[in-house]
Structure formats: structure tokens, C-alpha cells
JSON list of C-alpha atoms in Angstrom, two decimals:
[
{"chain": "A", "resi": 3, "resn": "ALA", "atom": "CA", "xyz": [4.66, 11.05, -40.09]},
{"chain": "A", "resi": 4, "resn": "GLN", "atom": "CA", "xyz": [6.79, 9.66, -42.86]},
{"chain": "A", "resi": 5, "resn": "SER", "atom": "CA", "xyz": [9.67, 7.21, -42.90]},
{"chain": "A", "resi": 6, "resn": "VAL", "atom": "CA", "xyz": [11.58, 5.17, -45.41]},
{"chain": "A", "resi": 7, "resn": "THR", "atom": "CA", "xyz": [13.60, 1.99, -44.92]},
{"chain": "A", "resi": 8, "resn": "GLN", "atom": "CA", "xyz": [16.06, 0.62, -47.41]},
{"chain": "A", "resi": 9, "resn": "LEU", "atom": "CA", "xyz": [16.30, -3.03, -46.55]},
{"chain": "A", "resi": 10, "resn": "ASP", "atom": "CA", "xyz": [19.85, -3.64, -47.75]},
{"chain": "A", "resi": 11, "resn": "SER", "atom": "CA", "xyz": [22.87, -1.47, -47.02]},
{"chain": "A", "resi": 12, "resn": "HIS", "atom": "CA", "xyz": [24.92, -3.27, -49.70]},
{"chain": "A", "resi": 13, "resn": "VAL", "atom": "CA", "xyz": [23.95, -5.28, -52.78]},
{"chain": "A", "resi": 14, "resn": "SER", "atom": "CA", "xyz": [26.43, -7.06, -55.02]},
{"chain": "A", "resi": 15, "resn": "VAL", "atom": "CA", "xyz": [25.56, -8.39, -58.50]},
{"chain": "A", "resi": 16, "resn": "SER", "atom": "CA", "xyz": [27.44, -9.59, -61.52]},
{"chain": "A", "resi": 17, "resn": "GLU", "atom": "CA", "xyz": [27.40, -7.58, -64.70]},
{"chain": "A", "resi": 18, "resn": "GLY", "atom": "CA", "xyz": [24.48, -8.62, -66.88]},
{"chain": "A", "resi": 19, "resn": "THR", "atom": "CA", "xyz": [22.36, -9.98, -64.02]},
{"chain": "A", "resi": 20, "resn": "PRO", "atom": "CA", "xyz": [19.21, -8.34, -62.59]},
{"chain": "A", "resi": 21, "resn": "VAL", "atom": "CA", "xyz": [19.30, -5.66, -59.92]},
{"chain": "A", "resi": 22, "resn": "LEU", "atom": "CA", "xyz": [16.81, -5.41, -57.06]},
{"chain": "A", "resi": 23, "resn": "LEU", "atom": "CA", "xyz": [17.10, -2.66, -54.45]},
{"chain": "A", "resi": 24, "resn": "ARG", "atom": "CA", "xyz": [14.38, -2.79, -51.81]},
{"chain": "A", "resi": 25, "resn": "CYS", "atom": "CA", "xyz": [12.57, 0.10, -50.19]},
{"chain": "A", "resi": 26, "resn": "ASN", "atom": "CA", "xyz": [9.64, 0.20, -47.77]},
{"chain": "A", "resi": 27, "resn": "TYR", "atom": "CA", "xyz": [7.94, 3.43, -46.76]},
{"chain": "A", "resi": 28, "resn": "SER", "atom": "CA", "xyz": [5.49, 4.72, -44.24]},
{"chain": "A", "resi": 29, "resn": "SER", "atom": "CA", "xyz": [3.38, 7.81, -44.76]},
{"chain": "A", "resi": 30, "resn": "SER", "atom": "CA", "xyz": [0.26, 9.28, -43.24]},
{"chain": "A", "resi": 31, "resn": "TYR", "atom": "CA", "xyz": [-0.43, 11.02, -46.52]},
{"chain": "A", "resi": 32, "resn": "SER", "atom": "CA", "xyz": [-0.40, 10.16, -50.18]},
{"chain": "A", "resi": 33, "resn": "PRO", "atom": "CA", "xyz": [3.33, 10.37, -50.76]},
{"chain": "A", "resi": 34, "resn": "SER", "atom": "CA", "xyz": [5.58, 11.08, -53.66]},
{"chain": "A", "resi": 35, "resn": "LEU", "atom": "CA", "xyz": [8.33, 8.49, -53.90]},
{"chain": "A", "resi": 36, "resn": "PHE", "atom": "CA", "xyz": [11.67, 8.79, -55.61]},
{"chain": "A", "resi": 37, "resn": "TRP", "atom": "CA", "xyz": [14.88, 6.94, -56.30]},
{"chain": "A", "resi": 38, "resn": "TYR", "atom": "CA", "xyz": [18.09, 8.93, -56.59]},
{"chain": "A", "resi": 39, "resn": "VAL", "atom": "CA", "xyz": [21.57, 7.71, -57.52]},
{"chain": "A", "resi": 40, "resn": "GLN", "atom": "CA", "xyz": [24.83, 9.14, -56.25]},
{"chain": "A", "resi": 41, "resn": "HIS", "atom": "CA", "xyz": [28.20, 8.41, -57.78]},
{"chain": "A", "resi": 42, "resn": "PRO", "atom": "CA", "xyz": [31.33, 9.07, -55.69]},
{"chain": "A", "resi": 43, "resn": "ASN", "atom": "CA", "xyz": [31.87, 12.74, -54.86]},
{"chain": "A", "resi": 44, "resn": "LYS", "atom": "CA", "xyz": [28.84, 13.73, -56.88]},
{"chain": "A", "resi": 45, "resn": "GLY", "atom": "CA", "xyz": [25.43, 15.11, -56.07]},
{"chain": "A", "resi": 46, "resn": "LEU", "atom": "CA", "xyz": [22.26, 13.05, -56.27]},
{"chain": "A", "resi": 47, "resn": "GLN", "atom": "CA", "xyz": [20.62, 12.43, -59.62]},
{"chain": "A", "resi": 48, "resn": "LEU", "atom": "CA", "xyz": [16.92, 11.70, -59.93]},
{"chain": "A", "resi": 49, "resn": "LEU", "atom": "CA", "xyz": [16.37, 8.22, -61.41]},
{"chain": "A", "resi": 50, "resn": "LEU", "atom": "CA", "xyz": [12.59, 8.08, -61.30]},
{"chain": "A", "resi": 51, "resn": "LYS", "atom": "CA", "xyz": [9.56, 9.30, -59.39]},
{"chain": "A", "resi": 52, "resn": "TYR", "atom": "CA", "xyz": [6.08, 8.15, -58.43]},
{"chain": "A", "resi": 53, "resn": "THR", "atom": "CA", "xyz": [3.53, 10.91, -57.92]},
{"chain": "A", "resi": 54, "resn": "SER", "atom": "CA", "xyz": [0.18, 9.04, -57.83]},
{"chain": "A", "resi": 55, "resn": "ALA", "atom": "CA", "xyz": [-0.05, 8.27, -61.52]},
{"chain": "A", "resi": 56, "resn": "ALA", "atom": "CA", "xyz": [0.96, 4.89, -62.99]},
{"chain": "A", "resi": 57, "resn": "THR", "atom": "CA", "xyz": [2.20, 2.45, -60.36]},
{"chain": "A", "resi": 58, "resn": "LEU", "atom": "CA", "xyz": [4.98, 1.09, -62.59]},
{"chain": "A", "resi": 59, "resn": "VAL", "atom": "CA", "xyz": [7.42, 3.89, -63.12]},
{"chain": "A", "resi": 60, "resn": "LYS", "atom": "CA", "xyz": [10.20, 3.86, -65.69]},
{"chain": "A", "resi": 61, "resn": "GLY", "atom": "CA", "xyz": [13.29, 5.93, -65.15]},
{"chain": "A", "resi": 62, "resn": "ILE", "atom": "CA", "xyz": [16.60, 6.66, -66.76]},
{"chain": "A", "resi": 63, "resn": "ASN", "atom": "CA", "xyz": [19.31, 4.11, -67.60]},
{"chain": "A", "resi": 64, "resn": "GLY", "atom": "CA", "xyz": [16.84, 1.20, -67.76]},
{"chain": "A", "resi": 65, "resn": "PHE", "atom": "CA", "xyz": [15.69, 1.37, -64.13]},
{"chain": "A", "resi": 66, "resn": "GLU", "atom": "CA", "xyz": [12.11, 1.00, -63.07]},
{"chain": "A", "resi": 67, "resn": "ALA", "atom": "CA", "xyz": [10.17, 0.78, -59.82]},
{"chain": "A", "resi": 68, "resn": "GLU", "atom": "CA", "xyz": [6.73, -0.41, -58.83]},
{"chain": "A", "resi": 69, "resn": "PHE", "atom": "CA", "xyz": [4.61, 1.32, -56.22]},
{"chain": "A", "resi": 70, "resn": "LYS", "atom": "CA", "xyz": [2.75, -1.29, -54.17]},
{"chain": "A", "resi": 71, "resn": "LYS", "atom": "CA", "xyz": [0.46, 0.40, -51.68]},
{"chain": "A", "resi": 72, "resn": "SER", "atom": "CA", "xyz": [-0.65, -2.85, -50.04]},
{"chain": "A", "resi": 73, "resn": "GLU", "atom": "CA", "xyz": [2.95, -3.75, -49.30]},
{"chain": "A", "resi": 74, "resn": "THR", "atom": "CA", "xyz": [4.10, -0.13, -48.74]},
{"chain": "A", "resi": 75, "resn": "SER", "atom": "CA", "xyz": [7.02, -0.87, -51.02]},
{"chain": "A", "resi": 76, "resn": "PHE", "atom": "CA", "xyz": [8.78, 0.90, -53.87]},
{"chain": "A", "resi": 77, "resn": "HIS", "atom": "CA", "xyz": [11.52, -1.47, -55.00]},
{"chain": "A", "resi": 78, "resn": "LEU", "atom": "CA", "xyz": [13.97, -0.47, -57.73]},
{"chain": "A", "resi": 79, "resn": "THR", "atom": "CA", "xyz": [14.83, -2.96, -60.46]},
{"chain": "A", "resi": 80, "resn": "LYS", "atom": "CA", "xyz": [16.91, -3.24, -63.60]},
{"chain": "A", "resi": 81, "resn": "PRO", "atom": "CA", "xyz": [16.96, -6.31, -65.87]},
{"chain": "A", "resi": 82, "resn": "SER", "atom": "CA", "xyz": [20.69, -6.27, -66.55]},
{"chain": "A", "resi": 83, "resn": "ALA", "atom": "CA", "xyz": [23.36, -4.55, -64.47]},
{"chain": "A", "resi": 84, "resn": "HIS", "atom": "CA", "xyz": [26.15, -2.55, -66.06]},
{"chain": "A", "resi": 85, "resn": "MET", "atom": "CA", "xyz": [29.46, -1.65, -64.49]},
{"chain": "A", "resi": 86, "resn": "SER", "atom": "CA", "xyz": [28.47, 2.01, -64.60]},
{"chain": "A", "resi": 87, "resn": "ASP", "atom": "CA", "xyz": [25.51, 1.27, -62.29]},
{"chain": "A", "resi": 88, "resn": "ALA", "atom": "CA", "xyz": [27.88, 0.87, -59.35]},
{"chain": "A", "resi": 89, "resn": "ALA", "atom": "CA", "xyz": [26.88, 3.71, -57.03]},
{"chain": "A", "resi": 90, "resn": "GLU", "atom": "CA", "xyz": [24.78, 4.50, -53.98]},
{"chain": "A", "resi": 91, "resn": "TYR", "atom": "CA", "xyz": [21.02, 4.57, -54.34]},
{"chain": "A", "resi": 92, "resn": "PHE", "atom": "CA", "xyz": [18.58, 6.47, -52.15]},
{"chain": "A", "resi": 93, "resn": "CYS", "atom": "CA", "xyz": [14.88, 5.88, -51.76]},
{"chain": "A", "resi": 94, "resn": "VAL", "atom": "CA", "xyz": [13.04, 9.08, -50.83]},
{"chain": "A", "resi": 95, "resn": "VAL", "atom": "CA", "xyz": [9.53, 9.92, -49.65]},
{"chain": "A", "resi": 96, "resn": "SER", "atom": "CA", "xyz": [8.18, 13.45, -49.85]},
{"chain": "A", "resi": 97, "resn": "ARG", "atom": "CA", "xyz": [5.09, 15.54, -49.32]},
{"chain": "A", "resi": 98, "resn": "GLY", "atom": "CA", "xyz": [6.76, 18.58, -50.80]},
{"chain": "A", "resi": 99, "resn": "GLY", "atom": "CA", "xyz": [8.57, 21.16, -48.74]},
{"chain": "A", "resi": 100, "resn": "GLY", "atom": "CA", "xyz": [12.17, 20.36, -47.85]},
{"chain": "A", "resi": 101, "resn": "PHE", "atom": "CA", "xyz": [11.65, 19.27, -44.28]},
{"chain": "A", "resi": 102, "resn": "LYS", "atom": "CA", "xyz": [9.03, 16.76, -45.34]},
{"chain": "A", "resi": 103, "resn": "THR", "atom": "CA", "xyz": [11.46, 15.03, -47.70]},
{"chain": "A", "resi": 104, "resn": "ILE", "atom": "CA", "xyz": [12.89, 11.94, -46.00]},
{"chain": "A", "resi": 105, "resn": "PHE", "atom": "CA", "xyz": [15.89, 10.09, -47.40]},
{"chain": "A", "resi": 106, "resn": "GLY", "atom": "CA", "xyz": [16.60, 6.43, -46.80]},
{"chain": "A", "resi": 107, "resn": "ALA", "atom": "CA", "xyz": [19.99, 5.40, -45.49]},
{"chain": "A", "resi": 108, "resn": "GLY", "atom": "CA", "xyz": [21.12, 4.35, -48.95]},
{"chain": "A", "resi": 109, "resn": "THR", "atom": "CA", "xyz": [22.03, 1.08, -50.64]},
{"chain": "A", "resi": 110, "resn": "ARG", "atom": "CA", "xyz": [25.47, 0.73, -52.14]},
{"chain": "A", "resi": 111, "resn": "LEU", "atom": "CA", "xyz": [25.39, -1.31, -55.34]},
{"chain": "A", "resi": 112, "resn": "PHE", "atom": "CA", "xyz": [28.50, -3.21, -56.37]},
{"chain": "A", "resi": 113, "resn": "VAL", "atom": "CA", "xyz": [28.74, -4.65, -59.87]},
{"chain": "A", "resi": 114, "resn": "LYS", "atom": "CA", "xyz": [31.27, -7.42, -60.50]},
{"chain": "A", "resi": 115, "resn": "ALA", "atom": "CA", "xyz": [32.78, -8.04, -63.92]},
{"chain": "B", "resi": 24, "resn": "LYS", "atom": "CA", "xyz": [19.49, 24.97, -69.01]},
{"chain": "B", "resi": 25, "resn": "ALA", "atom": "CA", "xyz": [22.32, 25.14, -66.51]},
{"chain": "B", "resi": 26, "resn": "GLY", "atom": "CA", "xyz": [22.13, 22.87, -63.50]},
{"chain": "B", "resi": 27, "resn": "VAL", "atom": "CA", "xyz": [22.57, 23.65, -59.83]},
{"chain": "B", "resi": 28, "resn": "THR", "atom": "CA", "xyz": [25.97, 25.20, -59.17]},
{"chain": "B", "resi": 29, "resn": "GLN", "atom": "CA", "xyz": [27.69, 24.90, -55.84]},
{"chain": "B", "resi": 30, "resn": "THR", "atom": "CA", "xyz": [30.91, 26.65, -54.96]},
{"chain": "B", "resi": 31, "resn": "PRO", "atom": "CA", "xyz": [33.49, 25.90, -53.88]},
{"chain": "B", "resi": 32, "resn": "ARG", "atom": "CA", "xyz": [33.74, 22.16, -54.53]},
{"chain": "B", "resi": 33, "resn": "TYR", "atom": "CA", "xyz": [36.25, 21.55, -51.77]},
{"chain": "B", "resi": 34, "resn": "LEU", "atom": "CA", "xyz": [37.17, 23.41, -48.60]},
{"chain": "B", "resi": 35, "resn": "ILE", "atom": "CA", "xyz": [39.56, 22.76, -45.76]},
{"chain": "B", "resi": 36, "resn": "LYS", "atom": "CA", "xyz": [39.04, 24.81, -42.63]},
{"chain": "B", "resi": 37, "resn": "THR", "atom": "CA", "xyz": [40.40, 24.82, -39.09]},
{"chain": "B", "resi": 38, "resn": "ARG", "atom": "CA", "xyz": [38.28, 24.29, -36.00]},
{"chain": "B", "resi": 39, "resn": "GLY", "atom": "CA", "xyz": [36.79, 27.54, -34.77]},
{"chain": "B", "resi": 40, "resn": "GLN", "atom": "CA", "xyz": [36.75, 29.19, -38.17]},
{"chain": "B", "resi": 41, "resn": "GLN", "atom": "CA", "xyz": [33.63, 30.01, -40.10]},
{"chain": "B", "resi": 42, "resn": "VAL", "atom": "CA", "xyz": [32.72, 29.10, -43.67]},
{"chain": "B", "resi": 43, "resn": "THR", "atom": "CA", "xyz": [30.28, 30.26, -46.34]},
{"chain": "B", "resi": 44, "resn": "LEU", "atom": "CA", "xyz": [29.02, 27.98, -49.08]},
{"chain": "B", "resi": 45, "resn": "SER", "atom": "CA", "xyz": [27.16, 29.15, -52.17]},
{"chain": "B", "resi": 46, "resn": "CYS", "atom": "CA", "xyz": [24.44, 27.64, -54.31]},
{"chain": "B", "resi": 47, "resn": "SER", "atom": "CA", "xyz": [22.92, 28.90, -57.55]},
{"chain": "B", "resi": 48, "resn": "PRO", "atom": "CA", "xyz": [19.71, 27.03, -58.38]},
{"chain": "B", "resi": 49, "resn": "ILE", "atom": "CA", "xyz": [18.34, 26.23, -61.80]},
{"chain": "B", "resi": 50, "resn": "SER", "atom": "CA", "xyz": [17.12, 29.35, -63.53]},
{"chain": "B", "resi": 51, "resn": "GLY", "atom": "CA", "xyz": [13.51, 30.01, -62.55]},
{"chain": "B", "resi": 52, "resn": "HIS", "atom": "CA", "xyz": [13.62, 27.83, -59.43]},
{"chain": "B", "resi": 53, "resn": "ARG", "atom": "CA", "xyz": [12.89, 29.76, -56.27]},
{"chain": "B", "resi": 54, "resn": "SER", "atom": "CA", "xyz": [13.14, 26.95, -53.74]},
{"chain": "B", "resi": 55, "resn": "VAL", "atom": "CA", "xyz": [16.57, 25.98, -52.42]},
{"chain": "B", "resi": 56, "resn": "SER", "atom": "CA", "xyz": [17.13, 23.30, -49.80]},
{"chain": "B", "resi": 57, "resn": "TRP", "atom": "CA", "xyz": [20.36, 22.41, -48.07]},
{"chain": "B", "resi": 58, "resn": "TYR", "atom": "CA", "xyz": [21.38, 18.97, -46.85]},
{"chain": "B", "resi": 59, "resn": "GLN", "atom": "CA", "xyz": [24.34, 17.66, -44.91]},
{"chain": "B", "resi": 60, "resn": "GLN", "atom": "CA", "xyz": [25.62, 14.23, -45.86]},
{"chain": "B", "resi": 61, "resn": "THR", "atom": "CA", "xyz": [27.92, 12.24, -43.61]},
{"chain": "B", "resi": 62, "resn": "PRO", "atom": "CA", "xyz": [28.76, 8.51, -43.55]},
{"chain": "B", "resi": 63, "resn": "GLY", "atom": "CA", "xyz": [27.29, 8.13, -40.07]},
{"chain": "B", "resi": 64, "resn": "GLN", "atom": "CA", "xyz": [24.13, 10.21, -40.30]},
{"chain": "B", "resi": 65, "resn": "GLY", "atom": "CA", "xyz": [23.31, 9.99, -43.98]},
{"chain": "B", "resi": 66, "resn": "LEU", "atom": "CA", "xyz": [21.42, 12.88, -45.57]},
{"chain": "B", "resi": 67, "resn": "GLN", "atom": "CA", "xyz": [20.02, 15.35, -43.09]},
{"chain": "B", "resi": 68, "resn": "PHE", "atom": "CA", "xyz": [17.87, 18.36, -43.91]},
{"chain": "B", "resi": 69, "resn": "LEU", "atom": "CA", "xyz": [19.35, 21.70, -42.89]},
{"chain": "B", "resi": 70, "resn": "PHE", "atom": "CA", "xyz": [16.92, 24.31, -44.16]},
{"chain": "B", "resi": 71, "resn": "GLU", "atom": "CA", "xyz": [14.78, 25.42, -47.05]},
{"chain": "B", "resi": 72, "resn": "TYR", "atom": "CA", "xyz": [14.53, 28.87, -48.59]},
{"chain": "B", "resi": 73, "resn": "PHE", "atom": "CA", "xyz": [11.76, 30.04, -50.82]},
{"chain": "B", "resi": 74, "resn": "SER", "atom": "CA", "xyz": [11.50, 33.57, -52.20]},
{"chain": "B", "resi": 75, "resn": "GLU", "atom": "CA", "xyz": [14.19, 34.86, -49.82]},
{"chain": "B", "resi": 76, "resn": "THR", "atom": "CA", "xyz": [12.45, 33.48, -46.73]},
{"chain": "B", "resi": 77, "resn": "GLN", "atom": "CA", "xyz": [13.47, 30.52, -44.63]},
{"chain": "B", "resi": 78, "resn": "ARG", "atom": "CA", "xyz": [10.46, 28.23, -44.75]},
{"chain": "B", "resi": 79, "resn": "ASN", "atom": "CA", "xyz": [11.69, 25.22, -42.81]},
{"chain": "B", "resi": 80, "resn": "LYS", "atom": "CA", "xyz": [14.64, 24.33, -40.64]},
{"chain": "B", "resi": 81, "resn": "GLY", "atom": "CA", "xyz": [16.08, 21.00, -39.60]},
{"chain": "B", "resi": 82, "resn": "ASN", "atom": "CA", "xyz": [17.51, 20.03, -36.22]},
{"chain": "B", "resi": 83, "resn": "PHE", "atom": "CA", "xyz": [20.87, 21.73, -36.41]},
{"chain": "B", "resi": 84, "resn": "PRO", "atom": "CA", "xyz": [22.44, 24.17, -33.95]},
{"chain": "B", "resi": 85, "resn": "GLY", "atom": "CA", "xyz": [22.29, 27.90, -34.49]},
{"chain": "B", "resi": 86, "resn": "ARG", "atom": "CA", "xyz": [25.85, 27.83, -35.82]},
{"chain": "B", "resi": 87, "resn": "PHE", "atom": "CA", "xyz": [24.28, 26.80, -39.10]},
{"chain": "B", "resi": 88, "resn": "SER", "atom": "CA", "xyz": [22.52, 29.61, -40.90]},
{"chain": "B", "resi": 89, "resn": "GLY", "atom": "CA", "xyz": [21.59, 30.58, -44.40]},
{"chain": "B", "resi": 90, "resn": "ARG", "atom": "CA", "xyz": [20.05, 33.17, -46.59]},
{"chain": "B", "resi": 91, "resn": "GLN", "atom": "CA", "xyz": [18.63, 33.58, -50.05]},
{"chain": "B", "resi": 92, "resn": "PHE", "atom": "CA", "xyz": [19.03, 36.53, -52.34]},
{"chain": "B", "resi": 93, "resn": "SER", "atom": "CA", "xyz": [16.54, 38.11, -54.72]},
{"chain": "B", "resi": 94, "resn": "ASN", "atom": "CA", "xyz": [18.06, 36.19, -57.64]},
{"chain": "B", "resi": 95, "resn": "SER", "atom": "CA", "xyz": [17.38, 32.92, -55.71]},
{"chain": "B", "resi": 96, "resn": "ARG", "atom": "CA", "xyz": [21.05, 32.24, -55.08]},
{"chain": "B", "resi": 97, "resn": "SER", "atom": "CA", "xyz": [21.55, 30.92, -51.59]},
{"chain": "B", "resi": 98, "resn": "GLU", "atom": "CA", "xyz": [24.38, 30.84, -49.12]},
{"chain": "B", "resi": 99, "resn": "MET", "atom": "CA", "xyz": [24.83, 28.83, -45.99]},
{"chain": "B", "resi": 100, "resn": "ASN", "atom": "CA", "xyz": [27.18, 29.76, -43.21]},
{"chain": "B", "resi": 101, "resn": "VAL", "atom": "CA", "xyz": [28.67, 27.64, -40.47]},
{"chain": "B", "resi": 102, "resn": "SER", "atom": "CA", "xyz": [30.35, 29.50, -37.61]},
{"chain": "B", "resi": 103, "resn": "THR", "atom": "CA", "xyz": [32.75, 28.15, -35.01]},
{"chain": "B", "resi": 104, "resn": "LEU", "atom": "CA", "xyz": [33.49, 25.02, -37.01]},
{"chain": "B", "resi": 105, "resn": "GLU", "atom": "CA", "xyz": [33.76, 21.68, -35.26]},
{"chain": "B", "resi": 106, "resn": "LEU", "atom": "CA", "xyz": [35.40, 18.49, -36.49]},
{"chain": "B", "resi": 107, "resn": "GLY", "atom": "CA", "xyz": [31.95, 16.93, -36.76]},
{"chain": "B", "resi": 108, "resn": "ASP", "atom": "CA", "xyz": [30.93, 19.51, -39.35]},
{"chain": "B", "resi": 109, "resn": "SER", "atom": "CA", "xyz": [33.11, 17.74, -41.91]},
{"chain": "B", "resi": 110, "resn": "ALA", "atom": "CA", "xyz": [30.65, 16.59, -44.54]},
{"chain": "B", "resi": 111, "resn": "LEU", "atom": "CA", "xyz": [29.38, 16.91, -48.07]},
{"chain": "B", "resi": 112, "resn": "TYR", "atom": "CA", "xyz": [26.93, 19.81, -48.19]},
{"chain": "B", "resi": 113, "resn": "LEU", "atom": "CA", "xyz": [24.36, 19.45, -50.92]},
{"chain": "B", "resi": 114, "resn": "CYS", "atom": "CA", "xyz": [22.07, 22.07, -52.35]},
{"chain": "B", "resi": 115, "resn": "ALA", "atom": "CA", "xyz": [18.83, 21.09, -54.05]},
{"chain": "B", "resi": 116, "resn": "SER", "atom": "CA", "xyz": [16.56, 23.27, -56.12]},
{"chain": "B", "resi": 117, "resn": "SER", "atom": "CA", "xyz": [12.95, 22.81, -57.15]},
{"chain": "B", "resi": 118, "resn": "SER", "atom": "CA", "xyz": [10.33, 24.87, -58.86]},
{"chain": "B", "resi": 119, "resn": "ASP", "atom": "CA", "xyz": [8.06, 27.07, -56.81]},
{"chain": "B", "resi": 120, "resn": "LEU", "atom": "CA", "xyz": [5.09, 24.94, -57.81]},
{"chain": "B", "resi": 121, "resn": "ASP", "atom": "CA", "xyz": [6.09, 21.83, -55.94]},
{"chain": "B", "resi": 122, "resn": "ARG", "atom": "CA", "xyz": [8.94, 22.54, -53.58]},
{"chain": "B", "resi": 123, "resn": "GLY", "atom": "CA", "xyz": [10.19, 18.98, -53.80]},
{"chain": "B", "resi": 124, "resn": "ARG", "atom": "CA", "xyz": [6.89, 17.21, -54.41]},
{"chain": "B", "resi": 125, "resn": "TYR", "atom": "CA", "xyz": [8.08, 16.28, -57.89]},
{"chain": "B", "resi": 126, "resn": "GLY", "atom": "CA", "xyz": [11.74, 15.86, -57.02]},
{"chain": "B", "resi": 127, "resn": "TYR", "atom": "CA", "xyz": [14.82, 17.95, -56.63]},
{"chain": "B", "resi": 128, "resn": "THR", "atom": "CA", "xyz": [17.78, 18.78, -58.80]},
{"chain": "B", "resi": 129, "resn": "PHE", "atom": "CA", "xyz": [20.94, 18.55, -56.75]},
{"chain": "B", "resi": 130, "resn": "GLY", "atom": "CA", "xyz": [24.24, 20.27, -57.13]},
{"chain": "B", "resi": 131, "resn": "SER", "atom": "CA", "xyz": [27.52, 18.34, -56.96]},
{"chain": "B", "resi": 132, "resn": "GLY", "atom": "CA", "xyz": [28.07, 19.49, -53.40]},
{"chain": "B", "resi": 133, "resn": "THR", "atom": "CA", "xyz": [30.77, 21.17, -51.38]},
{"chain": "B", "resi": 134, "resn": "ARG", "atom": "CA", "xyz": [33.11, 18.83, -49.53]},
{"chain": "B", "resi": 135, "resn": "LEU", "atom": "CA", "xyz": [34.04, 20.54, -46.25]},
{"chain": "B", "resi": 136, "resn": "THR", "atom": "CA", "xyz": [36.88, 19.15, -44.17]},
{"chain": "B", "resi": 137, "resn": "VAL", "atom": "CA", "xyz": [37.50, 20.60, -40.72]},
{"chain": "B", "resi": 138, "resn": "VAL", "atom": "CA", "xyz": [40.95, 19.95, -39.25]}
]
């Protein structure tokens, strides 16, 4: 069985400060892990993915995430937040096949000027 | 290449009516998955189509159905609409090699409001 838990429903940061969005997962198999971003009234855009290669994954817009098997975590970070980063972020675990793709509940990121 | 296209973007329907939503995946992608997104339930898997066959189905009532055509375009249909069907319906496409293992490309969604 697979599950994913996003530890914060809301995160608020000031522009220019670091971003940390936390995600823990559970999987009986070797999972693929993803972070997606969703801006209001838009679909989800893939930020980055881990598929059993390098454990530190770099994505678009300066985001990166580190796969830590011992901690079953896949936290998303960015060194310096920008106003345009304000959105909802989803951590996702997948084995492939739609029904085996599990979405976290989402973390809404607020960026203050 | 063109992205995933969902039509229409917005719909308002009355309880009891039925609705059909359309999704055109990325050219060459044969896997199309549908998700329902609501504030209370988050993203929930509806079904997945691959090469015109439904491969997997989520826990939704039989009022929700879908199909896929030979050109990989997919439609989903909801009959006898209920207020609780108001949601953003998202379509996601992936290549036939991974079916989501390497990530999906999502459309912008169809916002359905049932009144």
C-alpha cells in the first residue's frame, strides 16, 4: 500500500527567504515521487520527480527535493521565495498506473512582500 | 508540442442533468487519467484509459463513466448530477511506456458547478 502525508496545510514565508514544504511517504514498493504545483484555476504542473536515480533532485523555478529513504521523506525546498511561488503544492507517490498514483492533501504556500 | 486540452473550461449545470467533458492528451500519449478535485476531498482518482480500454477505476458511483477513442481523446460523462459533483475535473496524460511512473502532464481542468 502507498500513502503520502504533507505535514503542513499552509506555509507562509517572506519574499527572499527559504521555502520548506514537508512530505512523508509510505510505500511497499520502490516508489516514484513527485512534486506538482497548482496555481489558482489551473491544472497541476510537474515541478520535479524522483525515480530511483540521484537522491537530490532539481526541478524547475529553483526548487529541489531530497529523497531520504531512512526518513521516508521527500521535502521540497527553495533557497529564496518569489511572489510568483504562491500556489498550492502537491506531493505525489506513484507506482505507475493511474490508480496507484496517490496525491497528498496539498500545502498552500503564501509569500509575503 | 501541444499540451493537454480540456474542454469546456467552465460549465454550469442543474441537478439531475448530465454532462460530458472532453480531454485531448499530448500527441503520442495513449494513457489518459481523470481526477476530481474538491476542497474537501482533494484529488481523487476517477479512472484511467489506455488504448481505448478502461484499465483502472476509482471509488466513484456508476453515474461517472468515460471512454477513449482511437485517437486517444477521452470523454467522461456524469449522469444525474448532484450538488456534490461540483468540482474541478482534471485530465492527465502520460506516455504508454510509464503510465504515470514518470509523471503526468495535466490539462487546465473543467470547472463544473451544479446548481
